[in-house]
CSV table of C-alpha atoms in Angstrom, one decimal:
chain,number,residue,atom,x,y,z
A,1,MET,CA,109.6,119.3,63.1
A,2,ALA,CA,110.7,116.4,64.8
A,3,ALA,CA,112.9,113.7,63.4
A,4,SER,CA,111.9,110.9,61.3
A,5,HIS,CA,112.5,107.3,62.8
A,6,PRO,CA,111.6,104.2,61.5
A,7,ALA,CA,109.0,102.9,63.0
A,8,HIS,CA,110.0,99.4,65.2
A,9,ARG,CA,106.7,98.3,65.7
A,10,PRO,CA,106.8,95.4,68.0
A,11,ASP,CA,105.1,91.9,66.6
A,12,ALA,CA,101.3,90.9,68.4
A,13,LEU,CA,102.7,88.7,71.3
A,14,THR,CA,105.6,91.1,72.3
A,15,VAL,CA,102.5,93.6,72.1
A,16,GLU,CA,99.9,91.0,74.1
A,17,VAL,CA,103.1,89.8,76.8
A,18,VAL,CA,103.8,93.5,77.7
A,19,GLU,CA,99.9,94.5,78.6
A,20,LEU,CA,99.9,90.9,80.6
A,21,ILE,CA,102.5,92.1,82.6
A,22,GLY,CA,101.1,95.5,83.3
A,23,GLU,CA,97.6,93.7,84.0
A,24,ALA,CA,100.4,91.0,86.3
A,25,VAL,CA,101.7,94.8,87.5
A,26,ALA,CA,98.7,96.6,88.7
A,27,ARG,CA,96.6,93.7,90.5
A,28,TYR,CA,100.2,93.0,92.4
A,29,HIS,CA,99.9,97.3,93.7
A,30,ALA,CA,96.3,97.0,94.5
A,31,GLU,CA,96.5,94.3,96.5
A,32,TYR,CA,99.7,95.6,97.8
A,33,GLU,CA,98.3,98.7,98.8
A,34,GLU,CA,95.2,96.6,100.3
A,35,ALA,CA,97.4,94.5,102.1
A,36,ALA,CA,99.5,97.7,103.6
A,37,ALA,CA,96.8,99.4,104.6
A,38,GLU,CA,95.5,96.6,106.8
A,39,HIS,CA,98.3,96.9,108.9
A,40,ALA,CA,97.5,100.9,109.2
A,41,LEU,CA,100.9,101.2,106.7
A,42,THR,CA,101.4,102.9,103.2
A,43,GLY,CA,102.7,101.1,100.4
A,44,ALA,CA,106.1,102.5,100.5
A,45,GLN,CA,106.1,102.2,104.3
A,46,ALA,CA,105.1,98.2,103.3
A,47,ARG,CA,107.9,98.0,100.7
A,48,LEU,CA,110.7,99.7,103.0
A,49,LEU,CA,109.7,97.3,105.3
A,50,ARG,CA,109.8,94.1,103.4
A,51,LEU,CA,113.4,95.4,102.2
A,52,LEU,CA,114.4,95.6,105.9
A,53,SER,CA,113.1,92.1,106.6
A,54,LEU,CA,115.5,90.4,104.4
A,55,GLU,CA,118.6,92.6,105.7
A,56,PRO,CA,119.4,95.8,107.7
A,57,LEU,CA,120.4,98.8,105.0
A,58,PRO,CA,121.9,101.6,105.0
A,59,MET,CA,119.1,105.2,104.0
A,60,ARG,CA,120.8,105.9,100.6
A,61,ARG,CA,120.6,102.0,99.7
A,62,LEU,CA,117.1,102.0,100.7
A,63,ALA,CA,116.5,105.4,98.6
A,64,ARG,CA,118.4,103.9,95.4
A,65,LYS,CA,116.3,100.5,96.2
A,66,LEU,CA,113.2,102.4,96.3
A,67,ARG,CA,114.1,105.1,93.7
A,68,CYS,CA,113.7,108.0,96.1
A,69,GLU,CA,115.1,110.5,97.4
A,70,PRO,CA,117.3,109.8,100.9
A,71,SER,CA,115.1,112.9,102.6
A,72,ASN,CA,112.2,110.9,101.8
A,73,VAL,CA,113.0,107.4,103.2
A,74,THR,CA,113.9,109.0,106.8
A,75,GLY,CA,110.5,110.2,106.8
A,76,ILE,CA,109.1,106.5,106.5
A,77,VAL,CA,112.2,105.3,108.7
A,78,ASP,CA,111.0,108.2,111.6
A,79,ARG,CA,107.0,106.9,110.9
A,80,LEU,CA,108.2,103.0,111.1
A,81,GLU,CA,110.4,103.3,113.9
A,82,ALA,CA,107.9,105.2,115.9
A,83,ARG,CA,105.7,102.1,115.3
A,84,GLY,CA,108.3,99.8,116.4
A,85,LEU,CA,108.4,98.5,113.2
A,86,VAL,CA,112.0,99.3,112.3
A,87,GLU,CA,115.0,100.7,114.9
A,88,ARG,CA,118.7,102.7,113.7
A,89,ARG,CA,122.0,100.8,114.2
A,90,PRO,CA,125.6,101.4,114.1
A,91,ASP,CA,126.6,99.5,110.8
A,92,PRO,CA,129.2,96.6,112.2
A,93,GLY,CA,131.2,97.5,108.8
A,94,ASP,CA,131.3,101.9,109.5
A,95,ARG,CA,130.4,102.7,112.7
A,96,ARG,CA,129.9,106.3,111.3
A,97,VAL,CA,126.6,104.6,109.5
A,98,LYS,CA,123.1,103.9,110.7
A,99,VAL,CA,121.6,100.9,108.7
A,100,ALA,CA,117.8,100.5,109.7
A,101,ALA,CA,116.5,97.2,110.3
A,102,ALA,CA,113.0,95.5,111.1
A,103,THR,CA,112.6,94.6,115.1
A,104,GLU,CA,110.7,91.6,115.9
A,105,GLU,CA,107.5,93.2,115.1
A,106,GLY,CA,108.4,94.3,112.0
A,107,LEU,CA,109.7,91.4,110.8
A,108,ARG,CA,106.3,89.3,112.1
A,109,VAL,CA,104.1,92.3,110.0
A,110,ALA,CA,106.4,91.5,106.5
A,111,ARG,CA,105.4,88.2,107.2
A,112,SER,CA,102.2,88.9,107.2
A,113,LEU,CA,102.3,91.1,104.3
A,114,ARG,CA,103.9,88.6,102.2
A,115,GLU,CA,101.9,85.5,103.1
A,116,SER,CA,98.1,87.7,102.3
A,117,LEU,CA,99.2,88.2,98.9
A,118,HIS,CA,97.2,86.0,97.0
A,119,PHE,CA,96.5,87.3,93.5
A,120,ALA,CA,99.1,84.9,92.1
A,121,ARG,CA,99.1,81.7,93.9
A,122,ALA,CA,96.0,80.2,92.1
A,123,PRO,CA,97.4,81.0,89.1
A,124,LEU,CA,100.6,79.9,90.1
A,125,ALA,CA,100.0,76.8,91.6
A,126,GLY,CA,97.9,75.6,87.9
A,127,LEU,CA,101.4,75.7,86.5
A,128,SER,CA,104.0,72.6,86.9
A,129,VAL,CA,107.2,73.1,88.4
A,130,GLU,CA,109.4,73.4,85.5
A,131,GLU,CA,106.8,75.8,84.3
A,132,ARG,CA,107.3,78.0,87.5
A,133,ARG,CA,110.9,77.6,86.8
A,134,VAL,CA,111.0,78.9,83.4
A,135,LEU,CA,108.9,82.0,84.1
A,136,ARG,CA,111.0,82.7,87.2
A,137,ASP,CA,113.9,82.3,84.7
A,138,SER,CA,112.3,84.3,82.0
A,139,LEU,CA,111.5,87.0,84.0
A,140,ARG,CA,115.0,87.2,85.5
A,141,ARG,CA,117.0,87.5,82.1
A,142,MET,CA,113.8,89.9,81.1
A,143,LEU,CA,115.2,92.6,84.7
A,144,GLY,CA,119.3,91.5,83.5
A,145,GLU,CA,119.5,89.4,86.6
A,146,ALA,CA,121.3,85.9,87.0
A,147,GLY,CA,119.0,83.0,85.8
A,148,GLY,CA,120.3,81.1,89.1
A,149,GLU,CA,118.5,77.6,89.2
A,150,SER,CA,116.4,76.1,92.7
């Protein structure tokens, strides 16, 4: 018999917000997969390339960010490297460690991927700058990040 716990039922507003976040995430993933396919990439390859467009990263750190095993990251990097989108370099801080880095072509593809994600642009454009800041800061708080201003 399962232990009985007092049921904490979320209020209707919380349920609606969770459902809306879920819908936004589903739309984002669907559009991201579609954009990746247009570049003959898998979603995982596109996500890894996006991360590397920000900065070169060691394989273990990539694995943590992608929430997968380092061996999976190695395979993804191998395939992207074969296409000339990623290269391995010695880590400037520890030459025993290799980092993966986007090549110029990889940066171009990552930029094209980012620019092809349209699902939220029109709705976000309908919000004022202040409303977008509030939304951004609220999402950062939900994710446990600093709410920096800009």
